[in-house]
mmCIF file of C-alpha atoms in Angstrom:
data_model
loop_
_atom_site.group_PDB
_atom_site.id
_atom_site.type_symbol
_atom_site.label_atom_id
_atom_site.label_comp_id
_atom_site.label_asym_id
_atom_site.label_seq_id
_atom_site.Cartn_x
_atom_site.Cartn_y
_atom_site.Cartn_z
ATOM 1 C CA MET A 249 96.633 -192.682 45.518
ATOM 2 C CA HIS A 250 93.710 -195.259 46.074
ATOM 3 C CA GLU A 251 91.140 -194.756 43.268
ATOM 4 C CA GLY A 252 87.697 -195.512 44.975
ATOM 5 C CA TRP A 253 89.117 -192.805 47.910
ATOM 6 C CA TYR A 254 89.572 -190.534 45.337
ATOM 7 C CA ARG A 255 86.278 -191.176 43.190
ATOM 8 C CA ARG A 256 84.683 -190.287 46.711
ATOM 9 C CA ARG A 257 86.488 -187.908 48.323
ATOM 10 C CA GLY A 258 90.043 -186.791 46.939
ATOM 11 C CA LYS A 259 88.484 -185.090 43.925
ATOM 12 C CA ARG A 260 86.358 -183.347 45.422
ATOM 13 C CA LEU A 261 89.217 -182.224 47.695
ATOM 14 C CA VAL A 262 91.425 -180.995 44.956
ATOM 15 C CA ASP A 263 88.819 -179.228 42.896
ATOM 16 C CA VAL A 264 88.582 -177.204 46.467
ATOM 17 C CA ALA A 265 92.310 -177.134 46.862
ATOM 18 C CA GLY A 266 93.122 -175.844 43.442
ATOM 19 C CA ALA A 267 89.999 -173.282 42.774
ATOM 20 C CA LEU A 268 91.166 -171.813 45.794
ATOM 21 C CA LEU A 269 94.740 -171.646 44.742
ATOM 22 C CA GLY A 270 93.646 -170.672 41.218
ATOM 23 C CA LEU A 271 91.247 -167.684 42.258
ATOM 24 C CA VAL A 272 94.145 -166.248 44.374
ATOM 25 C CA LEU A 273 97.162 -167.006 42.470
ATOM 26 C CA LEU A 274 94.888 -165.729 39.029
ATOM 27 C CA SER A 275 93.080 -162.892 40.748
ATOM 28 C CA PRO A 276 95.300 -160.428 38.797
ATOM 29 C CA LEU A 277 94.577 -161.590 35.170
ATOM 30 C CA LEU A 278 90.933 -162.239 36.472
ATOM 31 C CA LEU A 279 90.739 -158.536 37.679
ATOM 32 C CA GLY A 280 92.537 -157.674 34.266
ATOM 33 C CA THR A 281 90.215 -159.956 31.778
ATOM 34 C CA ALA A 282 87.019 -158.017 33.454
ATOM 35 C CA VAL A 283 88.178 -154.341 33.078
ATOM 36 C CA ALA A 284 89.364 -155.673 29.546
ATOM 37 C CA VAL A 285 86.342 -157.089 28.826
ATOM 38 C CA ARG A 286 83.956 -154.094 30.364
ATOM 39 C CA LEU A 287 86.275 -151.500 27.994
ATOM 40 C CA ALA A 288 85.796 -153.760 24.658
ATOM 41 C CA LEU A 289 81.932 -154.835 24.927
ATOM 42 C CA GLY A 290 80.321 -152.932 28.109
ATOM 43 C CA ARG A 291 77.968 -154.523 30.656
ATOM 44 C CA PRO A 292 77.621 -156.825 31.736
ATOM 45 C CA VAL A 293 81.481 -158.336 32.281
ATOM 46 C CA LEU A 294 79.796 -161.953 33.103
ATOM 47 C CA PHE A 295 77.945 -164.757 30.609
ATOM 48 C CA ARG A 296 75.700 -166.571 32.723
ATOM 49 C CA GLN A 297 74.030 -169.391 30.770
ATOM 50 C CA GLU A 298 71.981 -172.480 32.007
ATOM 51 C CA ARG A 299 73.954 -175.761 31.464
ATOM 52 C CA ALA A 300 73.858 -179.681 32.306
ATOM 53 C CA GLY A 301 75.707 -180.377 35.425
ATOM 54 C CA GLN A 302 76.011 -184.068 37.209
ATOM 55 C CA GLY A 303 73.316 -186.272 36.430
ATOM 56 C CA GLY A 304 71.682 -183.544 33.982
ATOM 57 C CA GLY A 305 70.451 -181.221 36.706
ATOM 58 C CA PRO A 306 70.990 -177.410 35.523
ATOM 59 C CA PHE A 307 73.389 -174.911 37.087
ATOM 60 C CA THR A 308 74.175 -171.569 35.803
ATOM 61 C CA LEU A 309 77.463 -171.718 33.898
ATOM 62 C CA LEU A 310 79.905 -168.502 34.472
ATOM 63 C CA LYS A 311 82.247 -167.243 31.513
ATOM 64 C CA PHE A 312 83.663 -163.616 30.608
ATOM 65 C CA ARG A 313 81.842 -162.518 27.973
ATOM 66 C CA SER A 314 82.904 -162.567 24.491
ATOM 67 C CA MET A 315 80.069 -161.326 22.194
ATOM 68 C CA ARG A 316 78.373 -157.906 21.521
ATOM 69 C CA ASP A 317 74.748 -157.407 22.799
ATOM 70 C CA GLY A 318 71.802 -157.495 20.266
ATOM 71 C CA PRO A 319 70.286 -159.949 17.448
ATOM 72 C CA GLY A 320 71.969 -161.474 14.950
ATOM 73 C CA GLU A 321 74.160 -165.059 14.240
ATOM 74 C CA ASP A 322 77.361 -165.477 16.853
ATOM 75 C CA ALA A 323 79.371 -164.851 13.911
ATOM 76 C CA ALA A 324 78.755 -161.752 13.466
ATOM 77 C CA ARG A 325 78.388 -160.109 17.538
ATOM 78 C CA LEU A 326 81.445 -162.313 17.982
ATOM 79 C CA THR A 327 84.117 -159.089 18.071
ATOM 80 C CA PRO A 328 88.458 -159.631 16.960
ATOM 81 C CA PHE A 329 88.501 -158.963 21.216
ATOM 82 C CA GLY A 330 86.028 -161.603 21.813
ATOM 83 C CA ARG A 331 87.885 -164.190 19.206
ATOM 84 C CA ARG A 332 91.330 -163.819 20.869
ATOM 85 C CA LEU A 333 89.441 -163.860 24.252
ATOM 86 C CA ARG A 334 88.233 -167.179 23.626
ATOM 87 C CA ALA A 335 91.378 -168.527 22.020
ATOM 88 C CA SER A 336 93.181 -167.800 24.843
ATOM 89 C CA ALA A 337 90.526 -169.761 27.348
ATOM 90 C CA LEU A 338 90.627 -166.708 29.439
ATOM 91 C CA ASP A 339 86.731 -166.337 29.584
ATOM 92 C CA GLU A 340 86.638 -169.821 30.887
ATOM 93 C CA LEU A 341 88.394 -168.654 34.261
ATOM 94 C CA PRO A 342 85.369 -167.430 36.062
ATOM 95 C CA GLN A 343 84.254 -171.143 35.740
ATOM 96 C CA LEU A 344 86.324 -171.496 38.995
ATOM 97 C CA LEU A 345 83.462 -170.199 41.019
ATOM 98 C CA ASN A 346 81.651 -172.732 39.682
ATOM 99 C CA VAL A 347 84.497 -175.471 41.141
ATOM 100 C CA LEU A 348 84.207 -173.936 44.631
ATOM 101 C CA ARG A 349 80.642 -174.171 44.498
ATOM 102 C CA GLY A 350 80.930 -177.963 43.436
ATOM 103 C CA GLU A 351 78.979 -177.692 40.231
ATOM 104 C CA MET A 352 81.900 -178.075 38.073
ATOM 105 C CA SER A 353 85.029 -180.203 38.817
ATOM 106 C CA LEU A 354 88.632 -178.915 37.219
ATOM 107 C CA VAL A 355 88.634 -182.245 35.316
ATOM 108 C CA GLY A 356 85.341 -183.234 33.722
ATOM 109 C CA PRO A 357 83.218 -183.514 30.810
ATOM 110 C CA ARG A 358 82.699 -179.883 29.421
ATOM 111 C CA PRO A 359 79.564 -178.532 30.576
ATOM 112 C CA LEU A 360 76.860 -178.712 27.351
ATOM 113 C CA PRO A 361 73.516 -176.886 27.040
ATOM 114 C CA VAL A 362 70.914 -178.823 29.205
ATOM 115 C CA ALA A 363 68.360 -179.428 26.119
ATOM 116 C CA TYR A 364 71.350 -181.591 24.640
ATOM 117 C CA ALA A 365 71.209 -184.469 27.341
ATOM 118 C CA ALA A 366 67.448 -185.727 25.644
ATOM 119 C CA ARG A 367 69.539 -186.229 22.466
ATOM 120 C CA TYR A 368 72.256 -188.166 23.851
ATOM 121 C CA SER A 369 72.175 -191.637 23.347
ATOM 122 C CA PRO A 370 72.826 -194.342 26.015
ATOM 123 C CA ARG A 371 76.045 -194.632 25.639
ATOM 124 C CA GLN A 372 76.593 -190.933 25.515
ATOM 125 C CA ARG A 373 74.495 -190.198 28.818
ATOM 126 C CA LEU A 374 76.985 -192.265 30.837
ATOM 127 C CA ARG A 375 79.090 -188.551 30.577
ATOM 128 C CA LEU A 376 76.636 -187.269 33.241
ATOM 129 C CA MET A 377 77.765 -189.398 35.888
ATOM 130 C CA ALA A 378 81.085 -186.993 36.144
ATOM 131 C CA ARG A 379 80.976 -183.216 37.526
ATOM 132 C CA PRO A 380 81.504 -181.225 34.216
ATOM 133 C CA GLY A 381 84.963 -179.786 34.576
ATOM 134 C CA LEU A 382 87.014 -177.069 33.304
ATOM 135 C CA ALA A 383 89.808 -179.444 31.448
ATOM 136 C CA GLY A 384 89.287 -183.051 30.067
ATOM 137 C CA ILE A 385 90.376 -185.939 27.550
ATOM 138 C CA ALA A 386 88.478 -184.583 24.921
ATOM 139 C CA GLN A 387 89.720 -181.036 25.467
ATOM 140 C CA ALA A 388 93.043 -182.371 25.633
ATOM 141 C CA ALA A 389 92.589 -184.321 22.725
ATOM 142 C CA GLY A 390 91.503 -181.607 20.334
ATOM 143 C CA ARG A 391 88.958 -178.660 21.725
ATOM 144 C CA ASN A 392 86.376 -177.879 19.672
ATOM 145 C CA ALA A 393 87.374 -179.126 16.667
ATOM 146 C CA LEU A 394 86.671 -182.665 17.577
ATOM 147 C CA PRO A 395 83.741 -183.911 16.321
ATOM 148 C CA TRP A 396 80.856 -184.720 18.580
ATOM 149 C CA GLU A 397 80.412 -188.332 18.359
ATOM 150 C CA GLU A 398 84.201 -188.578 19.352
ATOM 151 C CA ARG A 399 84.086 -186.418 21.846
ATOM 152 C CA LEU A 400 81.065 -187.732 23.929
ATOM 153 C CA GLU A 401 82.529 -191.331 23.068
ATOM 154 C CA MET A 402 85.645 -190.032 25.235
ATOM 155 C CA ASP A 403 83.543 -188.363 27.793
ATOM 156 C CA ALA A 404 81.623 -191.455 28.566
ATOM 157 C CA THR A 405 84.820 -193.613 28.786
ATOM 158 C CA TYR A 406 85.870 -190.898 31.347
ATOM 159 C CA ALA A 407 83.058 -190.869 33.403
ATOM 160 C CA GLU A 408 82.890 -195.002 33.846
ATOM 161 C CA ALA A 409 86.702 -195.064 34.442
ATOM 162 C CA LEU A 410 87.637 -191.753 36.354
ATOM 163 C CA CYS A 411 90.720 -191.690 38.369
ATOM 164 C CA PHE A 412 93.540 -189.836 39.449
ATOM 165 C CA ARG A 413 95.960 -190.519 36.936
ATOM 166 C CA THR A 414 93.286 -190.012 34.305
ATOM 167 C CA ASP A 415 92.411 -186.350 35.777
ATOM 168 C CA CYS A 416 96.321 -185.714 35.556
ATOM 169 C CA ARG A 417 97.029 -186.911 31.977
ATOM 170 C CA ALA A 418 93.883 -184.662 31.031
ATOM 171 C CA LEU A 419 95.070 -181.033 32.740
ATOM 172 C CA LEU A 420 98.346 -181.835 31.016
ATOM 173 C CA GLY A 421 96.494 -182.066 28.018
ATOM 174 C CA THR A 422 94.177 -179.378 27.850
ATOM 175 C CA PHE A 423 97.406 -177.215 29.489
ATOM 176 C CA GLY A 424 99.295 -178.345 26.197
ATOM 177 C CA ILE A 425 96.496 -177.513 23.238
ATOM 178 C CA LEU A 426 95.553 -173.917 25.169
ATOM 179 C CA LEU A 427 99.206 -172.712 24.826
ATOM 180 C CA SER A 428 99.103 -174.098 20.778
ATOM 181 C CA GLY A 429 96.066 -172.186 20.309
ATOM 182 C CA ARG A 430 94.851 -175.012 18.387
ATOM 183 C CA GLY A 431 90.919 -176.771 18.320
ATOM 184 C CA VAL A 432 89.379 -172.964 19.094
ATOM 185 C CA HIS A 433 86.336 -173.774 17.113
ATOM 186 C CA ALA A 434 85.498 -176.600 14.674
ATOM 187 C CA PRO A 435 85.362 -175.728 10.853
ATOM 188 C CA GLY A 436 83.046 -173.132 9.326
ATOM 189 C CA HIS A 437 81.866 -172.448 13.247
ATOM 190 C CA VAL A 438 82.141 -169.975 16.127
ATOM 191 C CA THR A 439 82.487 -172.542 18.785
ATOM 192 C CA MET A 440 81.085 -175.719 18.090
ATOM 193 C CA PRO A 441 77.509 -176.959 15.503
ATOM 194 C CA ASP A 442 74.607 -177.779 17.576
ATOM 195 C CA PHE A 443 74.674 -181.463 18.510
ATOM 196 C CA GLN A 444 72.184 -183.722 16.790
ATOM 197 C CA PRO A 445 72.005 -187.074 17.984
ATOM 198 C CA PHE A 446 73.505 -189.531 14.891
ATOM 199 C CA ILE A 447 70.871 -191.651 13.039
ATOM 200 C CA ASP A 448 71.597 -194.484 11.078
ATOM 201 C CA ASN A 449 69.865 -194.879 7.695
ATOM 202 C CA SER A 450 72.340 -196.994 5.956
ATOM 203 C CA PRO A 451 70.307 -199.523 3.686
ATOM 204 C CA GLU A 452 71.611 -203.068 6.492
ATOM 205 C CA LYS A 453 69.799 -200.880 9.209
ATOM 206 C CA SER A 454 66.781 -199.905 7.317
ATOM 207 C CA SER A 455 66.216 -203.349 5.842
ATOM 208 C CA ARG A 456 65.763 -204.584 9.615
ATOM 209 C CA LYS A 457 63.047 -202.212 10.440
#
């Protein structure tokens, strides 16, 4: 497949076809998960949050809810049901609607909070050139267990050299790590710690100031 054509038109065609097919084939699973969330956690069934899309513009991310409502830390509000839901990645399935609407892609950097965009280095900001995705090379490499610096570098590399073969490898790799159950969260966290920009405080760096 010609990579220039894939970047301009092919990737979006694959996204639309894949999202439509996924919504049809997975409709019983989507319905069953929605019912389970309703019984376990009540309303609302869907969780909505503003995330940064392509170019850094905001969009509303859709997920099945995995936490109780109310005050408190995320770890205290995350139920055993919610932990299993996140581990299975079934909570992410509503994002097929985000893909269909053109806000996300089947493959791309995972969508992160809008506030993070101001914390990126110029290199890390390259990740915003691509539509955020359901699957990705960073997901395939370790999901949430991957350190921020490594994860964002992989996203930047992906955005620079987006191609059909990389997308296929990312899809297969992401499915593999989901089936293995690895990388659900970073050590000591419900998912990932907040991203903070790296500051080099080494003596060599300080001496150049």
